[in-house]
Short mmCIF file of C-alpha atoms in Angstrom, two decimals:
data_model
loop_
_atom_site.label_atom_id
_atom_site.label_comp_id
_atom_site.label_asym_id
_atom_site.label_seq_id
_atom_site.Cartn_x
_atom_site.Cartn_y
_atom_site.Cartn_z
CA UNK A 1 -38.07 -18.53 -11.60
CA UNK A 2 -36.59 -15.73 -9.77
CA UNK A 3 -34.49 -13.13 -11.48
CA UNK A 4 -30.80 -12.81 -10.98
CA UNK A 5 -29.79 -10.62 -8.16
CA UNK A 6 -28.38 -7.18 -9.96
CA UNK A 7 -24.85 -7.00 -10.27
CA UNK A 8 -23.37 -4.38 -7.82
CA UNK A 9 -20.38 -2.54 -7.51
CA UNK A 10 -19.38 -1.45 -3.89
CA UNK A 11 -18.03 1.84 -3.74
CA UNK A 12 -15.64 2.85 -0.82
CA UNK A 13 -14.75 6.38 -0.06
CA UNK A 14 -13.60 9.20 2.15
CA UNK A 15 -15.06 12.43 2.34
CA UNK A 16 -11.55 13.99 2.67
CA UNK A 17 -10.04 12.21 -0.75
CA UNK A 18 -10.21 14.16 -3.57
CA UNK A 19 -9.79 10.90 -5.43
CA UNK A 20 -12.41 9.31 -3.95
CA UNK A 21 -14.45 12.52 -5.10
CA UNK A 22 -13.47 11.87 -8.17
CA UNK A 23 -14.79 8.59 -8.24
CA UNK A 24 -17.83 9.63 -6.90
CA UNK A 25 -18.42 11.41 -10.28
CA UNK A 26 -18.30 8.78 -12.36
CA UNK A 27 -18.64 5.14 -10.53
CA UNK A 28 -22.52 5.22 -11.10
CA UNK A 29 -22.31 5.77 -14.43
CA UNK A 30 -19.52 3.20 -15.09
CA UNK A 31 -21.49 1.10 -13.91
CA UNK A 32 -25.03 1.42 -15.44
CA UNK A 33 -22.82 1.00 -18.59
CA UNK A 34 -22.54 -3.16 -17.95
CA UNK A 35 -25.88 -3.47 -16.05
CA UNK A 36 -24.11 -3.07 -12.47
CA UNK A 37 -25.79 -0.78 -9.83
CA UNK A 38 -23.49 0.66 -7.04
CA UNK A 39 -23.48 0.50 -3.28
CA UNK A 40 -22.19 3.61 -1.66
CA UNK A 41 -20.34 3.38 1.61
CA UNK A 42 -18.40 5.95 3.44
CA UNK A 43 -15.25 4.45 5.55
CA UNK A 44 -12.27 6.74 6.94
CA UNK A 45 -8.54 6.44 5.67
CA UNK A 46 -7.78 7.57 8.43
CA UNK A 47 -8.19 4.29 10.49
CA UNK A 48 -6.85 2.21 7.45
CA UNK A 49 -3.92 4.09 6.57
CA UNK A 50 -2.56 5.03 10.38
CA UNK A 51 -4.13 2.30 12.51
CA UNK A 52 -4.26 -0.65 10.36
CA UNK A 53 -1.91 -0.44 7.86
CA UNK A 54 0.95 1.96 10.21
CA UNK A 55 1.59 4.46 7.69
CA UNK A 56 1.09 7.95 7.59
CA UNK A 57 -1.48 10.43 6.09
CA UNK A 58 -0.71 10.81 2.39
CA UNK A 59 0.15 14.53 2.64
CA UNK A 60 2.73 14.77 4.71
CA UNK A 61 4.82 11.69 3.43
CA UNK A 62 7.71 12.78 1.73
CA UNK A 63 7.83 12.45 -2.19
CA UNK A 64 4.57 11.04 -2.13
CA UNK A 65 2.27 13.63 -0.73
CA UNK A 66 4.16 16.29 -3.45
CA UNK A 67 2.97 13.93 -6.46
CA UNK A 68 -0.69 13.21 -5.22
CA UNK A 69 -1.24 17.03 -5.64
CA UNK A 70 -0.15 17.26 -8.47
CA UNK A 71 -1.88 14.32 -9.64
CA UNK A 72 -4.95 14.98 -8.31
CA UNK A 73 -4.34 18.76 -10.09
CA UNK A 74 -3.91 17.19 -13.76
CA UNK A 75 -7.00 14.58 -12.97
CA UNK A 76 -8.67 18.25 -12.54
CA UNK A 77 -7.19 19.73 -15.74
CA UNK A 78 -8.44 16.73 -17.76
CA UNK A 79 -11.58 16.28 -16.25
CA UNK A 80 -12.82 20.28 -16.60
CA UNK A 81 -12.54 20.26 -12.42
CA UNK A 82 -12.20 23.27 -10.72
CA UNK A 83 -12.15 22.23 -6.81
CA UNK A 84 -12.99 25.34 -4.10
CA UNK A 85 -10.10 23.95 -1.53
CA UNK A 86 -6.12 24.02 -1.68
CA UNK A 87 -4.46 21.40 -1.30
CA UNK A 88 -2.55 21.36 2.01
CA UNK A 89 -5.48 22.85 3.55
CA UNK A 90 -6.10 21.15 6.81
CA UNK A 91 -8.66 18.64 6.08
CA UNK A 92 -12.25 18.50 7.75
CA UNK A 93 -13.20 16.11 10.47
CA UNK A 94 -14.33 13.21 8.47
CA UNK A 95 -16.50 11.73 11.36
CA UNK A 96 -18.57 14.27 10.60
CA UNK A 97 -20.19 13.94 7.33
CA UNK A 98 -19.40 10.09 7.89
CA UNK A 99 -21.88 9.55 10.61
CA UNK A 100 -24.81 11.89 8.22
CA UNK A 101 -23.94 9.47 5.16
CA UNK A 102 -24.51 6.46 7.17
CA UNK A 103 -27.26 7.65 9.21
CA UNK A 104 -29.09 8.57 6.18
CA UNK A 105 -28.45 5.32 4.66
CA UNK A 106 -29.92 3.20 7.26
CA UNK A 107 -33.03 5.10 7.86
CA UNK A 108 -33.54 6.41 4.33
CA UNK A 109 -31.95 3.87 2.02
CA UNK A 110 -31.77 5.43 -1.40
CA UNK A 111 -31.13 8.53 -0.78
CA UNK A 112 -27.50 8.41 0.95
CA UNK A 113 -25.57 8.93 -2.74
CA UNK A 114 -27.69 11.74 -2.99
CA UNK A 115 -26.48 13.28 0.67
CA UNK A 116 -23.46 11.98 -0.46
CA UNK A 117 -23.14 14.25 -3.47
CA UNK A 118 -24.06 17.11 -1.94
CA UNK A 119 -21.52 16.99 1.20
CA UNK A 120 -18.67 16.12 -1.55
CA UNK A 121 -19.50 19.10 -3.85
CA UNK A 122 -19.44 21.43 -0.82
CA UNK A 123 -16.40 20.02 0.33
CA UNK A 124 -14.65 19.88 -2.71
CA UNK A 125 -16.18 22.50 -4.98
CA UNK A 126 -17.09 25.21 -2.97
CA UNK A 127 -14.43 24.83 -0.14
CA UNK A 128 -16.68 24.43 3.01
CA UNK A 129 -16.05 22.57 6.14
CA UNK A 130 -18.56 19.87 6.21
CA UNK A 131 -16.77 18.36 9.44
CA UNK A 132 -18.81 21.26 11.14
CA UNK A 133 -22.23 19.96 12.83
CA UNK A 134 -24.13 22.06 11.80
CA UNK A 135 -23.11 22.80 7.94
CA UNK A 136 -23.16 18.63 7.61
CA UNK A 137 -26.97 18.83 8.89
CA UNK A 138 -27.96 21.63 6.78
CA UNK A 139 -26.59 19.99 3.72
CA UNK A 140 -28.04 16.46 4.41
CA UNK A 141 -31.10 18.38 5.13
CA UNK A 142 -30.98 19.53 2.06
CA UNK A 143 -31.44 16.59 0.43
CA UNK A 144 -34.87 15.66 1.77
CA UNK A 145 -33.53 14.38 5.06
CA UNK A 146 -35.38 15.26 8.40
CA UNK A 147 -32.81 17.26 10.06
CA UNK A 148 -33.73 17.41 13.74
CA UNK A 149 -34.22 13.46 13.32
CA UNK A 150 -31.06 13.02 12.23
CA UNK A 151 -29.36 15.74 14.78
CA UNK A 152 -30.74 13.43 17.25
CA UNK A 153 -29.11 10.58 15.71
CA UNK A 154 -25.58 12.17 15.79
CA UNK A 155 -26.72 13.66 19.36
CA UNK A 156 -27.31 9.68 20.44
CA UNK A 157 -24.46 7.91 19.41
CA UNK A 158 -26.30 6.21 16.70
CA UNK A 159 -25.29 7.67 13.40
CA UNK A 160 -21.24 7.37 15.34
CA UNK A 161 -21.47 3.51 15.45
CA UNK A 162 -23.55 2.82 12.13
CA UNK A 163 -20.35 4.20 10.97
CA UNK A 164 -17.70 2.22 13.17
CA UNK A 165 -19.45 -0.85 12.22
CA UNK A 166 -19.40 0.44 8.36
CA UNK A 167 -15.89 0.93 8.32
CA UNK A 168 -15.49 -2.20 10.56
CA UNK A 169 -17.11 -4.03 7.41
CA UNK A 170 -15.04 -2.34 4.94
CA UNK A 171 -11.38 -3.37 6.97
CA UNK A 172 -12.49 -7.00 7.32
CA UNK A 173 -13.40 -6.91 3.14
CA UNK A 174 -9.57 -5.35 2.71
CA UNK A 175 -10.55 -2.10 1.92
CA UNK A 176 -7.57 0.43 2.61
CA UNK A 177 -7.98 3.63 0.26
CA UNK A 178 -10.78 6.32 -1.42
CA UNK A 179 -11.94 4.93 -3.57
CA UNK A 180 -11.51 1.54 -3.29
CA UNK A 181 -14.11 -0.77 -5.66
CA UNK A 182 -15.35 -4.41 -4.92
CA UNK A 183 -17.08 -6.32 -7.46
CA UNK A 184 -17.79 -9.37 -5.44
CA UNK A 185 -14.47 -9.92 -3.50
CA UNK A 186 -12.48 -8.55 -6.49
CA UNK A 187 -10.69 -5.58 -5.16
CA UNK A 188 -9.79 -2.31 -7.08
CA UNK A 189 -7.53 0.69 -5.61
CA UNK A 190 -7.88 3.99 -6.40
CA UNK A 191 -9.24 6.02 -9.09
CA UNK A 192 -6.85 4.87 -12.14
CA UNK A 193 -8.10 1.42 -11.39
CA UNK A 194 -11.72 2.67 -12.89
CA UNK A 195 -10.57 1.41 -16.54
CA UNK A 196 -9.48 -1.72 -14.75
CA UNK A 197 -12.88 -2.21 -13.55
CA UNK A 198 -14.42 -1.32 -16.30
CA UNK A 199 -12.93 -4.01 -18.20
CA UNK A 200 -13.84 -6.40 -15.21
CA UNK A 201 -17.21 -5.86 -15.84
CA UNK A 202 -17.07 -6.06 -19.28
CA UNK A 203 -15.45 -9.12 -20.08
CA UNK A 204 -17.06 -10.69 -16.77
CA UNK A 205 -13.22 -11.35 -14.90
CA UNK A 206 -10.53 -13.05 -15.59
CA UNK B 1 19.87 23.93 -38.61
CA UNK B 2 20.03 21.27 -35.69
CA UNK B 3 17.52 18.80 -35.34
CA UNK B 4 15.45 18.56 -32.25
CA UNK B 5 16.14 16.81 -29.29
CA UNK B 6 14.60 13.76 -29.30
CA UNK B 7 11.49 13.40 -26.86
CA UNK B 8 12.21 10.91 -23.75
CA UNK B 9 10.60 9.17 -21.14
CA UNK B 10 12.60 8.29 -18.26
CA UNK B 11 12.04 5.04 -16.91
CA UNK B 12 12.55 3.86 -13.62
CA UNK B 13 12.52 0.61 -11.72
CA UNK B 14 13.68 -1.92 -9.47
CA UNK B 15 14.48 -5.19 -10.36
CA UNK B 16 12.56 -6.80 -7.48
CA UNK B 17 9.35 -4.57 -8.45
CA UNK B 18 6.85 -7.25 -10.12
CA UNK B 19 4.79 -3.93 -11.19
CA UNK B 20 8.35 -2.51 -12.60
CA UNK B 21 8.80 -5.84 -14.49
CA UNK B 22 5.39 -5.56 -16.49
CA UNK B 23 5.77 -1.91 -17.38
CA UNK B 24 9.49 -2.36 -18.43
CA UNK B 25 7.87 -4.73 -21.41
CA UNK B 26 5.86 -2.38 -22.21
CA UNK B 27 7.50 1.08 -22.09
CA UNK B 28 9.25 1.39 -24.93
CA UNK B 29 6.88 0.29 -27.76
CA UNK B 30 4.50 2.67 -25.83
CA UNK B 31 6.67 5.74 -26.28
CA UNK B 32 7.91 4.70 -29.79
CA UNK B 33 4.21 4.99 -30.73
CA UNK B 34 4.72 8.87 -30.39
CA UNK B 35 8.18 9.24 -31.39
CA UNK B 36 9.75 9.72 -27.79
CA UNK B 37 12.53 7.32 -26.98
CA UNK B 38 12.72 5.90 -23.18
CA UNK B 39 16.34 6.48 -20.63
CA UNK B 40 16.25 3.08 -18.25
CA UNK B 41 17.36 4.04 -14.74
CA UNK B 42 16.97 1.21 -11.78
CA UNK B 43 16.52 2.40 -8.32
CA UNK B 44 15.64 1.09 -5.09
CA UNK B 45 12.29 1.21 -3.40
CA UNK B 46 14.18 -0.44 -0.42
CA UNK B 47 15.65 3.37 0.13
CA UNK B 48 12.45 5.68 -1.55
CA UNK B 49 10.06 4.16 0.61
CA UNK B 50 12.00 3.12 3.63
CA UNK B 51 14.44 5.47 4.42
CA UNK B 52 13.11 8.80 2.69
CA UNK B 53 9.33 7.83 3.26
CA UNK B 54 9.40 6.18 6.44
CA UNK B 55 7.05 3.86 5.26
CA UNK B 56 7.28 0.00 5.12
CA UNK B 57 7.63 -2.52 2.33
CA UNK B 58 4.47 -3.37 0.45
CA UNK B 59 4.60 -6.85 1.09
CA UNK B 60 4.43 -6.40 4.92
CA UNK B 61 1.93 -3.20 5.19
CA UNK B 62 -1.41 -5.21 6.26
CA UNK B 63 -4.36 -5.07 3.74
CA UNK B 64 -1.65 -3.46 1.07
CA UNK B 65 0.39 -6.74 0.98
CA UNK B 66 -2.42 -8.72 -0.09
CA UNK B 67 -3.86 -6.04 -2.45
CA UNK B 68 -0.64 -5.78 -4.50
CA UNK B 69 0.29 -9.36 -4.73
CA UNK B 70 -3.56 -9.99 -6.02
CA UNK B 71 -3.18 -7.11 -8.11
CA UNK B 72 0.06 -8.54 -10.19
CA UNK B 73 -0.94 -11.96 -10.52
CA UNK B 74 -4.68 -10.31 -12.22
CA UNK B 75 -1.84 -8.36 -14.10
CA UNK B 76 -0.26 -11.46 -15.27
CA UNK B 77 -3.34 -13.44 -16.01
CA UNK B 78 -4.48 -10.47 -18.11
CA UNK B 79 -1.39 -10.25 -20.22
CA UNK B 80 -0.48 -14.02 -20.36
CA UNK B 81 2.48 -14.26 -18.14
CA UNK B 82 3.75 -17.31 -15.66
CA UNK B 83 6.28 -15.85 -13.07
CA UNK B 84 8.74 -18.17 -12.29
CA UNK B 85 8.88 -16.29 -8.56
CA UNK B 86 6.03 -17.11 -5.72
CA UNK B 87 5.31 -14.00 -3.79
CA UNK B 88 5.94 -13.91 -0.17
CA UNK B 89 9.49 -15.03 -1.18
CA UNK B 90 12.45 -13.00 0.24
CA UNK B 91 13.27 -10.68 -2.44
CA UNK B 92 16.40 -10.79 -4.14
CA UNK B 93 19.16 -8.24 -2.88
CA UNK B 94 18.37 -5.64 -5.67
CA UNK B 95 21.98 -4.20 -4.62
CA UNK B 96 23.35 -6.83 -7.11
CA UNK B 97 21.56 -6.10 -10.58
CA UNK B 98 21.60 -2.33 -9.47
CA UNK B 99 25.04 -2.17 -9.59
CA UNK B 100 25.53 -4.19 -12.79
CA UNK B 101 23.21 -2.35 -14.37
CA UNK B 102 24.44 1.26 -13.84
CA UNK B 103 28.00 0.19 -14.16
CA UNK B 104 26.58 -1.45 -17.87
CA UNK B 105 24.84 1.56 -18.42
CA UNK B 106 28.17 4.12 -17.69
CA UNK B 107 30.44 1.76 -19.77
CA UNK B 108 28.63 0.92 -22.65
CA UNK B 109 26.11 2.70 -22.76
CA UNK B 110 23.13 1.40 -25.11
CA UNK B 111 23.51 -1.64 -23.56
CA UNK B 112 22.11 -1.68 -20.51
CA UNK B 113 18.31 -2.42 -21.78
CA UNK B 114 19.21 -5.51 -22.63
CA UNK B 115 20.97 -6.48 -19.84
CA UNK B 116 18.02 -4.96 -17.59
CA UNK B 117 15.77 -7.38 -19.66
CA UNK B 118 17.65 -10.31 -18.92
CA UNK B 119 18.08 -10.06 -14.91
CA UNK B 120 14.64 -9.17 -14.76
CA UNK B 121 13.66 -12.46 -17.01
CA UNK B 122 15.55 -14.38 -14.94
CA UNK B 123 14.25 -13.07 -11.98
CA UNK B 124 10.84 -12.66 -12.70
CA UNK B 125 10.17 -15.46 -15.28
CA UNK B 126 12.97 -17.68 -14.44
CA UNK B 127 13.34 -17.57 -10.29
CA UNK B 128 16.68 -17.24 -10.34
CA UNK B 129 18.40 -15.37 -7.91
CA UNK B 130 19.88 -12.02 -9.22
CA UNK B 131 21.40 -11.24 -5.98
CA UNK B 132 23.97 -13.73 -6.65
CA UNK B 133 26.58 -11.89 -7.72
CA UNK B 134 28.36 -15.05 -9.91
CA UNK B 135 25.18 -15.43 -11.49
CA UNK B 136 24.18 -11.63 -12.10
CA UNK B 137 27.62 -11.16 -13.53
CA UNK B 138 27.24 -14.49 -16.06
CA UNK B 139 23.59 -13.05 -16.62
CA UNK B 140 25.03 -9.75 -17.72
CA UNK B 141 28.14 -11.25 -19.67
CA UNK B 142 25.45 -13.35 -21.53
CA UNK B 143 24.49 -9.46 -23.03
CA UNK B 144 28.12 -9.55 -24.62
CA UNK B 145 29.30 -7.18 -21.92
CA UNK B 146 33.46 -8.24 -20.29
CA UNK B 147 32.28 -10.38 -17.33
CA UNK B 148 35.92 -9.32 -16.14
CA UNK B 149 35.68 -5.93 -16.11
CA UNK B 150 32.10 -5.61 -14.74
CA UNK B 151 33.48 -7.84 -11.70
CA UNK B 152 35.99 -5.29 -11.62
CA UNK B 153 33.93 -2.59 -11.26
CA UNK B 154 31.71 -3.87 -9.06
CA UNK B 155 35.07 -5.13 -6.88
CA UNK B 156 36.19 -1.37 -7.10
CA UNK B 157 33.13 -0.17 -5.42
CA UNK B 158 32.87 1.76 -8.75
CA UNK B 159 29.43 -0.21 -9.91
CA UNK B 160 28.26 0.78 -6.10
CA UNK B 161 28.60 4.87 -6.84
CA UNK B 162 27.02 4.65 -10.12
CA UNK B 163 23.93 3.05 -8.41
CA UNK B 164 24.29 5.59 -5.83
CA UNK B 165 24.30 8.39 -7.64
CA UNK B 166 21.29 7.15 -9.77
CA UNK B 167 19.13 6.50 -6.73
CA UNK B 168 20.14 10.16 -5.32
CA UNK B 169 19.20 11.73 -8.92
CA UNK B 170 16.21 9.88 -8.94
CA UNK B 171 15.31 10.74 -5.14
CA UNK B 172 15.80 14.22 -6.34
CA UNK B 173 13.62 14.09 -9.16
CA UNK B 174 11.04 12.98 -6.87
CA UNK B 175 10.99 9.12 -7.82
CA UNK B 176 9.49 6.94 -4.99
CA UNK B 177 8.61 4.14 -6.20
CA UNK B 178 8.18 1.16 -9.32
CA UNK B 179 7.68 1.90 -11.88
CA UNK B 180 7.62 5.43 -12.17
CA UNK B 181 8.11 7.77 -15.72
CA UNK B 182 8.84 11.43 -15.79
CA UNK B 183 8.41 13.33 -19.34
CA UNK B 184 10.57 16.13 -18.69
CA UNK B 185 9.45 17.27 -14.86
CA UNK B 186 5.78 15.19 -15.60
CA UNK B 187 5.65 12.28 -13.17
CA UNK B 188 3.55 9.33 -13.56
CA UNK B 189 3.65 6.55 -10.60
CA UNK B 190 2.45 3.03 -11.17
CA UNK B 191 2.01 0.47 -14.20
CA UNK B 192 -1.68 1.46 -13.99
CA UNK B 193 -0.67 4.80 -15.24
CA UNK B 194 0.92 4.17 -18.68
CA UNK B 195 -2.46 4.75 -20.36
CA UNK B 196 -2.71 8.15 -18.74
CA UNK B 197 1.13 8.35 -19.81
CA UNK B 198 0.21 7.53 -23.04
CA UNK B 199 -2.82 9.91 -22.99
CA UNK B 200 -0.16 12.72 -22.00
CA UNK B 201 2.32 11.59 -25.17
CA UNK B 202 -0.33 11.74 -27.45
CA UNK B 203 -1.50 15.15 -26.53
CA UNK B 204 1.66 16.53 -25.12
CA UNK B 205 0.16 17.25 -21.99
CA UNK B 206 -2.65 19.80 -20.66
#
């Protein structure tokens, strides 16, 4: 007899969402409440949202970009959130803290949600710009993470196409938004979509 | 003494909005729950999202298209409905029941709920084709409202201001898309956020 394979959640985000920071705060334990462990994987809305899908970034759509602010504000009201950046704030280079997150989780699996963490809460809670080299290393570093190891892997290429390929992986599974959830093919976009998925899991699909 | 102003939600949709169909059977015994009554107002995503947001329809945006139509039919399966529409069908022209509906909603007013509930049965759970003018206008006389005098009024060009107006007041309240709910200037997008809605009604906001 072999035991089941655990039941896994895989969790899509950009470093530059707020919602997908959001997410970030709670997915895991979502999860852990029906048994279901969570796979963490960086991708860029950037390629979804102007390459693939032809639209435009989220701020500066008309209508739109106004409510997402202010939606993102009240999800920050309700959830005792105080971020460190303003909104309309040019955002970081996402490549950046991208390539660290997946760099980290190919040569240290296990420890990229942890990396992952700690580039979101200085992004988003204390306002600094983790698309800069050298802040992203210190912060991964941070975490346990050899940091001259991993400069080399930026340096090389490496850490830029373990992300390509990750976000690759993510388009070809229909993944278009931060935070996007799959539990097995079943897709769920966005952060109000966590009670959705909660239910999923609960009652097994339907 | 005068009594207070009742507390509203405004609603609004378009009638070839699956996602604006499920919420509009849902909205008002939601805000009756806290007292609030609910003003019905139909616009057209055909103008929010194309001409003000320079975006493209849902249904053709790749990755999107695919999301949302999985998304309804898991909607549907979760609250036991059977559309009587395939998706991937030509929509309707929403024009039609737009017009019909305002011009309902001017004249007799009170009314126009009803008659919104109807097209959007027939559309949705029926087929039918709404943008039919003949059969919008035997669709809306069904409601007890003079099938004369709405042709009139739609013959007049009449019907066509009242929708235009609406979508212009809507556009100006910041409505993109269907279904959407403002609570005074409080704007909620999406049938996935009528429990946060709800949240907001039952603690009058934070």
């Amino acid at each position: 007899m072999t035991e089941p394979a655990p039941q896994r959640i895989d969790f899509f985000f950009d470093f530059i969402s707020p919602f997908g920071f959001f997410a970030s705060l709670r997915v895991d334990e979502l999860a852990a409440r029906y048994g279901y462990g969570v796979d963490w994987s960086s991708m860029l809305v950037g390629v979804s949202i102007l390459k693939v899908m032809g639209l435009k970034p989220v701020p500066q759509t008309p209508l739109k970009g106004d409510y997402a602010k202010r939606d993102a504000l009240r999800y920050c009201r309700r959830h005792g959130l105080t971020l460190g950046r303003a909104f309309g704030q040019p955002p970081a280079n996402p490549l950046i803290p991208g390539r660290c997150f997946h760099w980290v989780k190919a040569h240290h699996p296990g420890r990229e949600k942890d990396v992952a963490r700690a580039l979101y809460a200085a992004y988003w809670l204390e306002g600094r710009d983790i698309g800069d080299l050298g802040l992203a290393l210190d912060i991964t570093a941070g975490q346990g993470i050899d940091r001259a190891a991993l400069a080399d892997g930026v340096e090389s290429g490496e850490a830029a196409e373990l992300l390509r390929k990750a976000v690759d992986a993510s388009l070809a599974r229909g993944v278009f938004g931060s935070p996007f959830f799959l539990v097995g093919d079943e897709p769920f976009f966005g952060v109000e979509k966590m009670e959705l998925l909660e239910e999923w899991l609960r009652e097994g699909g339907w």
